[in-house]
Short mmCIF file of C-alpha atoms and ligand atoms in Angstrom, two decimals:
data_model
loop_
_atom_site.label_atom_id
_atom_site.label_comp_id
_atom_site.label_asym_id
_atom_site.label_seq_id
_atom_site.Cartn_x
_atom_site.Cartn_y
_atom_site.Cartn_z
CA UNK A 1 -15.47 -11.10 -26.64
CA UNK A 2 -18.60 -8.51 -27.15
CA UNK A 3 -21.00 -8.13 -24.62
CA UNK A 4 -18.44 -8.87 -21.57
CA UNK A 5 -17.29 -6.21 -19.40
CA UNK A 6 -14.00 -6.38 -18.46
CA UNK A 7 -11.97 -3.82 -16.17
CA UNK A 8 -8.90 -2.32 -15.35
CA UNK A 9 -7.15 -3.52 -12.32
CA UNK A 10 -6.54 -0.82 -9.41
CA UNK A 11 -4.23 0.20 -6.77
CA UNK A 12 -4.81 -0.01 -3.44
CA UNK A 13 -2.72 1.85 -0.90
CA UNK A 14 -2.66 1.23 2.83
CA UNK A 15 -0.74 3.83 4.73
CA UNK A 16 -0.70 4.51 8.58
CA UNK A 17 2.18 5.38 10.62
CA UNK A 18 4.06 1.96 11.88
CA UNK A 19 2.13 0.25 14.65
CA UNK A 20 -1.50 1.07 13.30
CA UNK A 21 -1.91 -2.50 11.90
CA UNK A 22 -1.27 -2.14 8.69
CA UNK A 23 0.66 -4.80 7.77
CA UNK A 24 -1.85 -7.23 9.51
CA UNK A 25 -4.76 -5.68 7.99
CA UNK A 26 -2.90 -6.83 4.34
CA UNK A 27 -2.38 -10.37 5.51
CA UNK A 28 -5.99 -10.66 6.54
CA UNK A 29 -6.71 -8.51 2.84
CA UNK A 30 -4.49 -11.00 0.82
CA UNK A 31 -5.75 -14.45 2.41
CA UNK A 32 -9.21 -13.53 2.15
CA UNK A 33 -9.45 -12.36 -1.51
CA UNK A 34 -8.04 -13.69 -4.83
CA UNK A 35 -8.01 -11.03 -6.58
CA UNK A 36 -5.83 -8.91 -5.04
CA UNK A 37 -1.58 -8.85 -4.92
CA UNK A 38 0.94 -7.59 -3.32
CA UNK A 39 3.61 -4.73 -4.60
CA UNK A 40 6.30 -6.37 -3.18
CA UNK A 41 8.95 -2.77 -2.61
CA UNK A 42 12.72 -2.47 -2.81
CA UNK A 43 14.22 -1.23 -0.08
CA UNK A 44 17.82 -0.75 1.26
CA UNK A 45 17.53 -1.52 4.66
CA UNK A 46 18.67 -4.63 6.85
CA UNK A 47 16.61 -7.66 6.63
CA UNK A 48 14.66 -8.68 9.63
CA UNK A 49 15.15 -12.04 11.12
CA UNK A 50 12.00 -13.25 10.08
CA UNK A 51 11.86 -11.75 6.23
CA UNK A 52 12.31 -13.40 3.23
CA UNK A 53 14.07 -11.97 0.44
CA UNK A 54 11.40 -11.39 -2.70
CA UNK A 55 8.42 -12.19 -0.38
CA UNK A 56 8.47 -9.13 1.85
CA UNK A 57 11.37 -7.31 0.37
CA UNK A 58 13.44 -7.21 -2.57
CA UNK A 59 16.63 -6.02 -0.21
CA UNK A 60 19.42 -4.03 -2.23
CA UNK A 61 22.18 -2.20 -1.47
CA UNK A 62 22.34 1.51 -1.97
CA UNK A 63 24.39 1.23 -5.02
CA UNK A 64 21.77 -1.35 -6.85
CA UNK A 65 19.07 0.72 -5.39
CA UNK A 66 20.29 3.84 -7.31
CA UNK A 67 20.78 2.27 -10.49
CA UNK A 68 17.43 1.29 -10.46
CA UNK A 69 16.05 4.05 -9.95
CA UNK A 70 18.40 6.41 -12.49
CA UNK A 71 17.34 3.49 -14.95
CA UNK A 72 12.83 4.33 -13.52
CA UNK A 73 12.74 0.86 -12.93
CA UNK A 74 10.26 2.12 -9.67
CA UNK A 75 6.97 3.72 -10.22
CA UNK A 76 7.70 5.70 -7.08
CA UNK A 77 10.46 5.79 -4.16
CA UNK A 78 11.48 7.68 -1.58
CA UNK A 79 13.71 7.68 1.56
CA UNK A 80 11.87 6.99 4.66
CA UNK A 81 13.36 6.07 8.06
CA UNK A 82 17.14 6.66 6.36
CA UNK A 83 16.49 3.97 3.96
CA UNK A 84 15.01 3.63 0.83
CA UNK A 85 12.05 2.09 -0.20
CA UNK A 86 10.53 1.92 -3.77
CA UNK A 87 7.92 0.56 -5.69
CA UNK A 88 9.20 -2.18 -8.99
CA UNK A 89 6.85 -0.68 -11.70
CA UNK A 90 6.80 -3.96 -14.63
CA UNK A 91 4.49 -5.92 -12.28
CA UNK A 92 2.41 -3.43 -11.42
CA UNK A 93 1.98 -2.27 -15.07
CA UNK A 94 1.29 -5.85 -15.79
CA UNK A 95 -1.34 -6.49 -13.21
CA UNK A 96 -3.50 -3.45 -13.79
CA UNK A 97 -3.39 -4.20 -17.78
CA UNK A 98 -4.56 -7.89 -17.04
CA UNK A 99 -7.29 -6.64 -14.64
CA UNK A 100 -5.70 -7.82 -11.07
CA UNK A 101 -5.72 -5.16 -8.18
CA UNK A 102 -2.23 -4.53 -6.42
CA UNK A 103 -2.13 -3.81 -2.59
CA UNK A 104 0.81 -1.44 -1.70
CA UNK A 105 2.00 -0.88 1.90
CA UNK A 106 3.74 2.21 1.11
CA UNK A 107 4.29 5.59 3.04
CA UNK A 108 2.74 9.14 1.98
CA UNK A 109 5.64 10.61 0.01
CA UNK A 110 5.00 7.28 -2.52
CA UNK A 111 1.60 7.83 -2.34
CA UNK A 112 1.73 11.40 -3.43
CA UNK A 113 4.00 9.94 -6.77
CA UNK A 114 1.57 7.76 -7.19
CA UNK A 115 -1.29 10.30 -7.37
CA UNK A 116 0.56 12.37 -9.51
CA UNK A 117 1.25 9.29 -12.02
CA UNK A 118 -1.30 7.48 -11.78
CA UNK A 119 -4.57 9.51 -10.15
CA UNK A 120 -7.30 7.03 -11.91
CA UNK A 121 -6.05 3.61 -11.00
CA UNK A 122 -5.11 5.04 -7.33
CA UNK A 123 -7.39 4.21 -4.43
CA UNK A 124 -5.90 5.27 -1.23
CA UNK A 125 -6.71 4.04 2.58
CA UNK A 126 -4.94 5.96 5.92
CA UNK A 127 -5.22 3.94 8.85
CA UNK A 128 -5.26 5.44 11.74
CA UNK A 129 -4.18 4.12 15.40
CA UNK A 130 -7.38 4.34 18.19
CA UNK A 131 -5.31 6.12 20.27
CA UNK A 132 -1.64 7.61 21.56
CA UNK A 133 -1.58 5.11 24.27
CA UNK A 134 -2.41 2.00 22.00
CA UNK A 135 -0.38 3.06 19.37
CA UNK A 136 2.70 2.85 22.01
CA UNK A 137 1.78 -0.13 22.97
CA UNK A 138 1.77 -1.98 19.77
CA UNK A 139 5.22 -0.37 18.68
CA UNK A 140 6.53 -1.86 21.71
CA UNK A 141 5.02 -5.16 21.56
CA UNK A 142 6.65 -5.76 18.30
CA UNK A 143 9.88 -5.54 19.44
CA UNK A 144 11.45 -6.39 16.59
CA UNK A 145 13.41 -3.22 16.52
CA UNK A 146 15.87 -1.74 19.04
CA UNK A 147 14.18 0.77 21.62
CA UNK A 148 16.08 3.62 19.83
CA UNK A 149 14.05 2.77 17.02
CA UNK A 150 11.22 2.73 18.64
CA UNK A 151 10.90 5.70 20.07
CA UNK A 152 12.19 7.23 17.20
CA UNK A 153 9.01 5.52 15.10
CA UNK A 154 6.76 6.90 17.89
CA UNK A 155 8.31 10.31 17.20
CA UNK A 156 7.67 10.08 13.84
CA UNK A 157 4.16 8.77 14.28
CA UNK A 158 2.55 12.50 14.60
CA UNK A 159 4.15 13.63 11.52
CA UNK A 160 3.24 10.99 9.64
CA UNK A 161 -0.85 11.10 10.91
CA UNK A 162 -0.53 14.41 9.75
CA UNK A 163 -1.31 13.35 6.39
CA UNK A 164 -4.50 11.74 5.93
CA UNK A 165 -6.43 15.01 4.43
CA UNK A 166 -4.13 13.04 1.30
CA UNK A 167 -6.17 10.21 1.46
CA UNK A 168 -9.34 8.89 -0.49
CA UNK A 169 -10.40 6.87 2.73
CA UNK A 170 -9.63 7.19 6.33
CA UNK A 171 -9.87 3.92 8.73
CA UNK A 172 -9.46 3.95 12.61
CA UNK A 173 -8.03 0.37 13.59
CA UNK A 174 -9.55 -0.41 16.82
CA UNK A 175 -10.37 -3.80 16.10
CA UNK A 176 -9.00 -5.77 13.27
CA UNK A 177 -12.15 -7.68 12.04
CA UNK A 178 -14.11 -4.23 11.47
CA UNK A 179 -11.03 -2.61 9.60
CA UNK A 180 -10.77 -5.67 7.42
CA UNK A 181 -14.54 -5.09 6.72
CA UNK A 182 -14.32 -1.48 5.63
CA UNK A 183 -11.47 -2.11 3.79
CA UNK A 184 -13.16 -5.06 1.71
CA UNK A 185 -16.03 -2.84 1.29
CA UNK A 186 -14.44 -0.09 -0.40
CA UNK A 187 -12.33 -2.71 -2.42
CA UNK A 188 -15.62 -3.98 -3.65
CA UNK A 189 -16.93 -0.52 -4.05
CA UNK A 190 -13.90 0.99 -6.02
CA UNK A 191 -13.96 -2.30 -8.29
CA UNK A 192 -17.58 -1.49 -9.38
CA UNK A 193 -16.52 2.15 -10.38
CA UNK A 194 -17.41 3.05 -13.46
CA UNK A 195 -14.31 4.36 -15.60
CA UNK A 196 -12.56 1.44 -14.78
CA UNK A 197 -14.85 -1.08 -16.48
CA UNK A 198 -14.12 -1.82 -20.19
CA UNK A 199 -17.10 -2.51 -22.84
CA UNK A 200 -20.22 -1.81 -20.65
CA UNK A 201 -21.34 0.24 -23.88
CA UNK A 202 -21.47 -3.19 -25.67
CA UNK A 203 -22.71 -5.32 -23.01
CA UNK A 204 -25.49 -2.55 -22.47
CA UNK A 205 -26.07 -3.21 -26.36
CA UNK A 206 -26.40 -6.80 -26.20
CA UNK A 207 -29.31 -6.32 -23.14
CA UNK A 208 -31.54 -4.25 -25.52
CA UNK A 209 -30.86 -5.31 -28.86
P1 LIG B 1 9.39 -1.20 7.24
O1 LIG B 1 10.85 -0.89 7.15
O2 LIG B 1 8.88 -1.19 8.65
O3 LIG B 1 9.03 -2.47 6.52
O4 LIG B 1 8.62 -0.03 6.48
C1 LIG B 1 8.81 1.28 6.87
C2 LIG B 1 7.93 2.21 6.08
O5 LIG B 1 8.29 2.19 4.70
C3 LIG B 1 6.44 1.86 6.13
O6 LIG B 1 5.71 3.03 6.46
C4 LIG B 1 6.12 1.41 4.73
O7 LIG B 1 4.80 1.77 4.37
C5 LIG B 1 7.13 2.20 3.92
N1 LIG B 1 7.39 1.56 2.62
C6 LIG B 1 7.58 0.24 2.38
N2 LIG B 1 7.79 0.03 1.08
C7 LIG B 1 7.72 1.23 0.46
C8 LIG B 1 7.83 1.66 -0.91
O8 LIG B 1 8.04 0.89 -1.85
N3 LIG B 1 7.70 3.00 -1.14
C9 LIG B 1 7.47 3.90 -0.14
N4 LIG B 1 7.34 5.18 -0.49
N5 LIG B 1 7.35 3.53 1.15
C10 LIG B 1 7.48 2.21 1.45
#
């Protein structure tokens, strides 16, 4: 229809190392805006007692994993923690074309792919922990994995912070309502940017005309 301005939808990537909040920060994202969906990944690793199969993870086995891949069914993937993790590409396609926004919780190395790919639809977000001591804290609150795991995570942790210079947007978690707020505001900021908006040119025409 002339004189309606449209857009493209974008992606939105939360990364942090594990135990920043990330995942908590999406719940809040997802419950409090419509617009906005989750990639739900493929990954290889075990399910979690309290996952569902297609809601958190599509869970596959190495072998139906690598098909997938040889066959670029992913938009990006990558082996993290000795298991691999990947991103279904169709419903992302699908959702951008049709103007939704997709909310990825997905690690640097997919990020990166994604940049490379896909640098215009990309908007990226690296949450950061407040500190060491709170980080530890949280990872062992969770308990959902085996102390080995952990302290292996925690290990990990100062690798992975090393890579927010990456990142479009960098958010310190201290408290989850304040997060949520940046996060929402550059949501609402990216969705106003200009080259993703389709037939301003015409709307513009039908103001003066
Ligand atoms: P978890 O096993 O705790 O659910 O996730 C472990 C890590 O894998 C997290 O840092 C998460 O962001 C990352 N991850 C989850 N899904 C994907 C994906 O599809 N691609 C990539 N590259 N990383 C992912």
């Amino acid at each position: 229809m002339s004189g309606e301005i449209k857009r493209r939808g974008l992606m939105l990537v939360l990364s942090s190392p594990s135990g920043a909040g990330k995942t908590t920060l999406s719940r809040m994202l997802l419950a409090s805006d419509g617009g906005i969906t989750m990639s739900i990944s493929a990954t290889t690793r075990a399910k979690r007692p309290n996952e569902v199969e297609a809601q958190d993870y599509f869970f596959m086995t190495p072998q139906q994993f690598e098909c997938s891949a040889v066959a670029g069914d992913f938009l990006e993937h990558a082996m993290v923690f000795e298991h691999r993790y990947g991103t279904p590409k169709t419903p992302v396609v699908e959702a951008l074309r049709v103007g939704r926004d997709v909310l990825f919780d997905i690690d640097w190395q997919g990020t990166q792919q994604l940049k490379e790919k896909m640098r215009d639809d990309l908007v990226s977000i690296f949450v950061l922990p407040p500190s060491h001591d709170e980080l530890e804290r949280r990872l062992k609150t969770r308990a959902q994995d085996s102390a080995e795991v952990v302290a292996k995570r925690m290990a990990k942790a100062a690798d992975e912070s090393s890579h927010w210079p990456e990142y479009d947007y960098v958010i310190v978690n201290r408290d989850l309502r304040g997060a949520e707020a940046k996060v929402r505001a550059i949501l609402e900021a990216e969705r106003a940017r200009r080259t993703r908006l389709i037939g301003v040119g015409e709307f513009v025409a039908t103001l003066t005309k």
